[in-house]
Short mmCIF file of C-alpha atoms in Angstrom, two decimals:
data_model
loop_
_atom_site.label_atom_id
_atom_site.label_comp_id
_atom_site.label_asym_id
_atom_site.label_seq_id
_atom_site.Cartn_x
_atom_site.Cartn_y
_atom_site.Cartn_z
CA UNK R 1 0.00 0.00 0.00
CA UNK R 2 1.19 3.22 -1.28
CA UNK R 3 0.61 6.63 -0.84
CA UNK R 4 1.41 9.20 -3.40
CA UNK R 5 1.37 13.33 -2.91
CA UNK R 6 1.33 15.83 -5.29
CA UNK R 7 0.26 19.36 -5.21
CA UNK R 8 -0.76 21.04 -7.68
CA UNK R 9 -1.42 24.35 -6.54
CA UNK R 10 -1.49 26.38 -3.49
CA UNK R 11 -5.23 25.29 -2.69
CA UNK R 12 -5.10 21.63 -4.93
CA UNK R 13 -3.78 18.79 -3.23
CA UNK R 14 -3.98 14.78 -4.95
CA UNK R 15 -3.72 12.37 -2.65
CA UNK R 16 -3.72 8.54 -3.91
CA UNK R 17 -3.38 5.03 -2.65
CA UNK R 18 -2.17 2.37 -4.89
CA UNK R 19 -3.65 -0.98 -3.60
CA UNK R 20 -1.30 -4.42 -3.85
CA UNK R 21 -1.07 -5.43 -7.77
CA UNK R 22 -2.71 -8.49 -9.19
CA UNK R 23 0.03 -11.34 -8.97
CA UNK R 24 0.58 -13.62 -11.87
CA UNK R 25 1.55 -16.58 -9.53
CA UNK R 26 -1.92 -16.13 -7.50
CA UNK R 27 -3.53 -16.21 -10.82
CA UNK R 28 -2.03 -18.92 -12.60
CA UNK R 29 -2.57 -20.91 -8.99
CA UNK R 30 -6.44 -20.01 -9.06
CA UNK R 31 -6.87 -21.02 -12.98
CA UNK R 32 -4.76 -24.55 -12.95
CA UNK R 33 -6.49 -25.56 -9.42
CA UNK R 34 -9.65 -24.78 -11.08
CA UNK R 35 -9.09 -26.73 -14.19
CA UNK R 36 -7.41 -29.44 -12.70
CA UNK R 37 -10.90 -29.63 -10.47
CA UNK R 38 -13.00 -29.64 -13.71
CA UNK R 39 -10.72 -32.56 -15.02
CA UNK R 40 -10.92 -34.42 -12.40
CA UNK R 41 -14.75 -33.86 -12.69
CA UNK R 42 -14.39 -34.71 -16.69
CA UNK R 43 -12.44 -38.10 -15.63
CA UNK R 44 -15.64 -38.98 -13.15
CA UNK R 45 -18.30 -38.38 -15.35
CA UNK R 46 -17.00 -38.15 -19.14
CA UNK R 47 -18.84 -35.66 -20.20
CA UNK R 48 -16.51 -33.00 -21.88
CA UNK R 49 -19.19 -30.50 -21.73
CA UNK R 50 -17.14 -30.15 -18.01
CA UNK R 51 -14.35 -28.80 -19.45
CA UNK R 52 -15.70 -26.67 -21.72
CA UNK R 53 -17.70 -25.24 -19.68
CA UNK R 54 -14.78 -24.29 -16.55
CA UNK R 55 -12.56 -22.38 -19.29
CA UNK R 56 -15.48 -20.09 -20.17
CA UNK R 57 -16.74 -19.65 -16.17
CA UNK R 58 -12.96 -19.27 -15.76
CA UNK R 59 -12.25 -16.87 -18.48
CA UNK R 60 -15.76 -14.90 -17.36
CA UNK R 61 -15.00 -14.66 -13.75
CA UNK R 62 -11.25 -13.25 -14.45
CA UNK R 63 -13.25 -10.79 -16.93
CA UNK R 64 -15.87 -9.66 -14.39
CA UNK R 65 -13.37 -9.91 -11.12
CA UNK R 66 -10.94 -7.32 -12.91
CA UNK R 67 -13.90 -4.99 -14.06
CA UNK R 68 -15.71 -5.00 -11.05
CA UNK R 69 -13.98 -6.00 -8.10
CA UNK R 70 -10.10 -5.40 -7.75
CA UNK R 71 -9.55 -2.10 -7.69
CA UNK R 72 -6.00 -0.40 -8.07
CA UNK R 73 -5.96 3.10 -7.08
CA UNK R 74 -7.85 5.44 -4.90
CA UNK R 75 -6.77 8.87 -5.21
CA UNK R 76 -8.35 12.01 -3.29
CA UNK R 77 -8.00 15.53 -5.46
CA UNK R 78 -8.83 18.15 -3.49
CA UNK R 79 -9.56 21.52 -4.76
CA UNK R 80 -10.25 24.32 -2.02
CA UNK R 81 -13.64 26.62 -2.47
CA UNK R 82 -14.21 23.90 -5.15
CA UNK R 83 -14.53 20.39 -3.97
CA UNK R 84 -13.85 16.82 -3.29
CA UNK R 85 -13.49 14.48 -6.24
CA UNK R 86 -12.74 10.54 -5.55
CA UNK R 87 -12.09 8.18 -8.20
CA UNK R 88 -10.80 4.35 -7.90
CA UNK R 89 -9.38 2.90 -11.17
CA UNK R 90 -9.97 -0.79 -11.47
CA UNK R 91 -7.46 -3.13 -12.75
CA UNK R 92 -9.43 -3.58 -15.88
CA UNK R 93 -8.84 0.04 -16.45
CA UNK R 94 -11.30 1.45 -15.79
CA UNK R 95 -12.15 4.54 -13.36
CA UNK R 96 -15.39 5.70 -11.57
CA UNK R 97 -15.40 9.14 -10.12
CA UNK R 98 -17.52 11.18 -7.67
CA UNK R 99 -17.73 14.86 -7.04
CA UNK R 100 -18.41 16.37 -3.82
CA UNK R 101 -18.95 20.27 -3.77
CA UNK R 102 -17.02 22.27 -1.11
CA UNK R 103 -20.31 23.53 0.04
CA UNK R 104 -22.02 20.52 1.29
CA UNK R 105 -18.69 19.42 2.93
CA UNK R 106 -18.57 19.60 6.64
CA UNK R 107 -15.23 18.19 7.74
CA UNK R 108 -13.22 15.47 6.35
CA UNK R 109 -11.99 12.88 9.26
CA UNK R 110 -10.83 10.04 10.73
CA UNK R 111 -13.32 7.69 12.24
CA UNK R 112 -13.33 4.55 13.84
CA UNK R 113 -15.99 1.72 13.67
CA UNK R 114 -16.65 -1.74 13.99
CA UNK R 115 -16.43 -3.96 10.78
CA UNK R 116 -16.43 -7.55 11.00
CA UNK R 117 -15.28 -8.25 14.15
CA UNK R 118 -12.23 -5.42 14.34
CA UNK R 119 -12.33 -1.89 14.82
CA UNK R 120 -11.18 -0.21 11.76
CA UNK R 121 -9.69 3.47 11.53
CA UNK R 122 -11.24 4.75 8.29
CA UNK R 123 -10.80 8.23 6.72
CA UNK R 124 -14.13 9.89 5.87
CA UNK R 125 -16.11 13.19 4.57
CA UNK R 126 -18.95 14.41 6.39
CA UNK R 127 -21.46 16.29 4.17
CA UNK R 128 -23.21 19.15 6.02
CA UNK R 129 -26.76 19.15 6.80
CA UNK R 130 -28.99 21.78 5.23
CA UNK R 131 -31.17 22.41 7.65
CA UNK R 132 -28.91 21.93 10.84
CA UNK R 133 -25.85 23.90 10.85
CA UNK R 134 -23.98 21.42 13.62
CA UNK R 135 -25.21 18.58 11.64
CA UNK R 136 -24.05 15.74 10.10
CA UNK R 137 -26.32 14.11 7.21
CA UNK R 138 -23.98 11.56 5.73
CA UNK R 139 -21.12 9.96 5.66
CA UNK R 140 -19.00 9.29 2.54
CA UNK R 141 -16.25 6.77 3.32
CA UNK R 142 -13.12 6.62 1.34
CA UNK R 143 -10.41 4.23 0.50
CA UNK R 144 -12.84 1.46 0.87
CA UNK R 145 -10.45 -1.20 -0.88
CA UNK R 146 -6.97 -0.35 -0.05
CA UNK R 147 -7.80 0.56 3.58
CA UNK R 148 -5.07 2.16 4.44
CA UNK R 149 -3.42 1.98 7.80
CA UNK R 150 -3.46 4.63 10.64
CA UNK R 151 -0.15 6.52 9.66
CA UNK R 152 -1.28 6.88 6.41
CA UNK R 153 -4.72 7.92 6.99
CA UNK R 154 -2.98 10.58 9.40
CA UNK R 155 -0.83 11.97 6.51
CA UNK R 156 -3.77 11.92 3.99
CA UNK R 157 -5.90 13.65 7.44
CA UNK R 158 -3.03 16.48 7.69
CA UNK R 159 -2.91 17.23 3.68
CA UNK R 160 -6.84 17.84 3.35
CA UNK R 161 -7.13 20.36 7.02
CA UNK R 162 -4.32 22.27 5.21
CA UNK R 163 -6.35 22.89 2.48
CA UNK R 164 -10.12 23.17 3.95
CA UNK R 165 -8.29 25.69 6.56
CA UNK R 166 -8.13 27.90 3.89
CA UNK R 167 -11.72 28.34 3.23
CA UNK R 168 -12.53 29.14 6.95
CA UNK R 169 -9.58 32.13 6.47
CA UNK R 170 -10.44 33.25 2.85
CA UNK R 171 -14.20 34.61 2.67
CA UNK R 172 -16.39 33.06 1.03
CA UNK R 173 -17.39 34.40 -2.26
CA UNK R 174 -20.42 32.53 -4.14
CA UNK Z 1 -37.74 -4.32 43.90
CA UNK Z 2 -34.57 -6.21 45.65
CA UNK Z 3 -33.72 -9.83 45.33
CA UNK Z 4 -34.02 -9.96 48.91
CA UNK Z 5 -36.07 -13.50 50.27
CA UNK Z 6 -39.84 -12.82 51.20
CA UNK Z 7 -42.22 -15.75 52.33
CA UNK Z 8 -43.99 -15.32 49.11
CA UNK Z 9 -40.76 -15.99 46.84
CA UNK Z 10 -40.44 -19.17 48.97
CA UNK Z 11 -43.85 -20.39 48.67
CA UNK Z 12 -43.26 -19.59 44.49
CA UNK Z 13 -39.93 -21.61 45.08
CA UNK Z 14 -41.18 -24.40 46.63
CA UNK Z 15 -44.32 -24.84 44.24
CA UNK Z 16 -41.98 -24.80 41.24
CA UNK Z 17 -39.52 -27.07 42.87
CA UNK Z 18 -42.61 -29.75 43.54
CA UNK Z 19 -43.97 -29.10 40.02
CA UNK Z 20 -40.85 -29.48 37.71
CA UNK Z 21 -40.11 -33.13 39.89
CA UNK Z 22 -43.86 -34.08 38.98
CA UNK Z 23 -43.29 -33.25 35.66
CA UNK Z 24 -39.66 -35.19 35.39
CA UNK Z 25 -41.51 -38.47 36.58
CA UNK Z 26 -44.39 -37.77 34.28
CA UNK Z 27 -42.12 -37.60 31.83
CA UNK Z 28 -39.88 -40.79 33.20
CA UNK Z 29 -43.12 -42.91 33.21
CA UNK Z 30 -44.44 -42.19 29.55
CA UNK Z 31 -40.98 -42.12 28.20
CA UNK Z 32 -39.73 -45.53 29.53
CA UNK Z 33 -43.41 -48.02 30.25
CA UNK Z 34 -44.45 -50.12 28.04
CA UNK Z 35 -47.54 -48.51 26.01
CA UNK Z 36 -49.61 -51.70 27.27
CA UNK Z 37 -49.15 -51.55 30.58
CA UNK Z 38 -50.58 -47.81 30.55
CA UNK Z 39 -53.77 -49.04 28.69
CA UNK Z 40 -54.50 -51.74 31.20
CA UNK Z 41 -54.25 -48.95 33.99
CA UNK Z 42 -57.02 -47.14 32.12
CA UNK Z 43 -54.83 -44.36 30.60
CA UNK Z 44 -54.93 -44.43 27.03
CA UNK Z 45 -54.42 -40.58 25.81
CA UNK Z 46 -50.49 -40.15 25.43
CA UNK Z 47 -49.08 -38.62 22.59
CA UNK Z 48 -46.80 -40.81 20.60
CA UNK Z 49 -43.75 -41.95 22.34
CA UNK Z 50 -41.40 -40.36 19.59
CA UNK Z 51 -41.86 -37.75 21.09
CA UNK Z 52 -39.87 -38.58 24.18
CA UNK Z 53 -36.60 -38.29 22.10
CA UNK Z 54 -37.89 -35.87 19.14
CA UNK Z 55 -38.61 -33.00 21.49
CA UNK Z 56 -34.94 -32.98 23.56
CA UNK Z 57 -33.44 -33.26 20.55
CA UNK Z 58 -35.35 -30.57 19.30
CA UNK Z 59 -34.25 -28.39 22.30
CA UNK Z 60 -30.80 -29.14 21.97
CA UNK Z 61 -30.75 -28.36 18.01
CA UNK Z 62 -32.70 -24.91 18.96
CA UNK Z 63 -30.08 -23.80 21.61
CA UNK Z 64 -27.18 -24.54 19.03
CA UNK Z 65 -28.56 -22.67 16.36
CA UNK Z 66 -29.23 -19.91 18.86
CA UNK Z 67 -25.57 -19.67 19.19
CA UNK Z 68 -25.06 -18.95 15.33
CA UNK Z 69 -28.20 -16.82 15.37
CA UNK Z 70 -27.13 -14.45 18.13
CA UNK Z 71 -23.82 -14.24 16.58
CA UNK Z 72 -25.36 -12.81 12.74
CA UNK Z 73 -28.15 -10.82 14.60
CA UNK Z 74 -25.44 -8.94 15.97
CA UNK Z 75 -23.29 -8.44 12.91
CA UNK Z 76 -26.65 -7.16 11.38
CA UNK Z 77 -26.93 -4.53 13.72
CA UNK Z 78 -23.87 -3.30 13.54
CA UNK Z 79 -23.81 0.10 11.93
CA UNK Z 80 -22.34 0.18 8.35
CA UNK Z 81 -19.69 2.17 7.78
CA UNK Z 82 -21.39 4.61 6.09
CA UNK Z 83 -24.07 5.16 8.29
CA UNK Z 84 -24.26 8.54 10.90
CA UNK Z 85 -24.61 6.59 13.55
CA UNK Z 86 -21.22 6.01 14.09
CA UNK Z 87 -20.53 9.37 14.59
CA UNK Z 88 -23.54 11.08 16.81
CA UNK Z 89 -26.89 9.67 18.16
CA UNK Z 90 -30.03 11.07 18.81
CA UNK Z 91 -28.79 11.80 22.34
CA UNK Z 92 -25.87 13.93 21.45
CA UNK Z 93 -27.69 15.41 18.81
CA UNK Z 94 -30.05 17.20 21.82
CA UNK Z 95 -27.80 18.03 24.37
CA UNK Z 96 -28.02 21.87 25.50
CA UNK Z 97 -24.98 23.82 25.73
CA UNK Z 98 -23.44 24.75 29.49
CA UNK Z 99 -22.08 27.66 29.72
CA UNK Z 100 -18.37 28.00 30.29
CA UNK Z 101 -17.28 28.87 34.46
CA UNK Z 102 -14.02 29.83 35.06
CA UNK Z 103 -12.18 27.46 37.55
CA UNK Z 104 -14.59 25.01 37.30
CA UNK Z 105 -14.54 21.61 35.09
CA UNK Z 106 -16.09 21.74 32.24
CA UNK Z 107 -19.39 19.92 32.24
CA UNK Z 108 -19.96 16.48 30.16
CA UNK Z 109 -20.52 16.68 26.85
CA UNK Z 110 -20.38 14.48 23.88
CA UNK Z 111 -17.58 15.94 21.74
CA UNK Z 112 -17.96 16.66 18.20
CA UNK Z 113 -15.65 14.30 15.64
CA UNK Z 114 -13.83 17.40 13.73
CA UNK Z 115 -12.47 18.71 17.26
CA UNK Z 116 -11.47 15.01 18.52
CA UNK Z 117 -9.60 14.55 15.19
CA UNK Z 118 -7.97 17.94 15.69
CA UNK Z 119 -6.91 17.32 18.87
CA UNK Z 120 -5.58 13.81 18.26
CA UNK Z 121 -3.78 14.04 14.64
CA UNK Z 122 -2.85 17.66 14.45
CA UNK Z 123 -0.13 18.80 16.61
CA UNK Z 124 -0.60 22.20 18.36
CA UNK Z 125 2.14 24.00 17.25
#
């Protein structure tokens, strides 16, 4: 897990986390211990339909786990009086982005919570609440995948209160 | 409301104690005489003596699933990461405001996440 800074500006920070690569030995391990199951199958039943049939689930569930599932990079741009964009780029290639406006952010920060029998520490942005000022009405969390660890997340913490300071110091002008 | 002993809890106690052994050696007889033996005495209503392993073994099933049960109820309830719950309830949401004393500890108060995760991660310079 790696985290990479660059600033682009004064008030434009990207902040991303490159996940653990797919390896070609875990692969080639997954696809010969599945087709060695589906010969062993073939040899029990002789029916080649069996064999057929495992390269094509093979070949679709390689497909559909790269597309969908392992995903590379998460990187954080942020752009003060602007806003949040997150995008994670799948090993497939391809990216899916959302945009977060700085006016419904509240805070980005550092939360802990339960998951699956651990306590997790798990960077998140708070979006404000229209009608309550102190309130919070959801919770976007980031770095889902990678889940970084807690020295990271502090770095990645640090870099974004540098740069939503600034809009607390700088009046606002919409 | 204590768990102190009154006469009345011992009465209670005593009345389940003499029940639940009436009920064992109910339960002793049907299970283990022969069905025959019951008719000639005149009692002929008994359910059907599979029942006098089905329903332990029933019980004991029930109390192991319960195990597995309790454990996914509560990884149900769990809040999801996303949720606000893990950040404020509707408790902290309400709480009023004390003013600040001098030389006097600040009252209790649920503190909001952004100042927690200043005063952890940040260092005051």
């Amino acid at each position: 897990v790696a985290l990479r800074r660059r600033q682009h500006s004064a008030c434009c920070r990207e902040l991303s986390v490159r996940g653990p690569r797919v390896r070609l030995g875990a692969l080639s391990a997954a696809t010969s211990a599945a087709w060695l199951a589906a010969y062993a199958v073939f040899a029990l039943s002789e029916n080649s339909m069996v064999l057929s049939a495992a390269i094509f689930i093979t070949l679709l569930g390689l497909i559909i786990y790269l597309h969908f599932v392992k995903i590379d990079q998460e990187s954080l741009l942020v752009i003060g009086s602007l806003g949040i964009q997150v995008t994670s780029s799948y090993a497939s290639g391809k990216e899916s982005t959302t945009f977060i406006e700085m006016g419904q952010v509240k805070d980005v920060v550092i939360n802990e919570a339960i998951h699956m029998q651990k306590v997790i520490y798990y960077l998140c942005i708070l979006l404000q609440d229209p009608e309550d000022p102190q309130g919070v009405s959801e919770v976007v969390p980031l770095f889902q995948s990678s889940k970084p660890r807690l020295d990271c997340l502090i770095e990645v913490y640090k870099s974004c209160q540098e740069i939503l300071e600034q809009r607390k110091t700088a009046p606002q002008s919409s | 409301n204590s768990p102190a002993p009154l006469p009345e809890r011992a009465i209670y106690g005593f009345a389940l104690f003499l029940g639940s052994w009436f009920g064992f050696i109910l339960y002793l007889i049907w299970a283990y005489i022969p069905e025959t033996w019951l008719f000639s005495l005149g009692l002929t209503y008994w359910p059907q003596k599979y029942w006098a392993v089905a329903l332990p073994v029933y019980l004991l099933v029930a109390v192991g699933i319960g195990y597995v049960l309790l454990f996914g109820i509560n990884m149900m309830s769990t809040a999801p990461l996303n949720s606000t719950h893990t950040i404020t309830d509707n408790y902290a949401k309400k709480q009023q405001q004390k003013k600040f004393q001098e030389e006097a500890i600040p009252a209790l108060r649920d503190i909001p996440i952004s100042e927690v995760n200043r005063m952890f991660f940040l260092p005051e310079k």
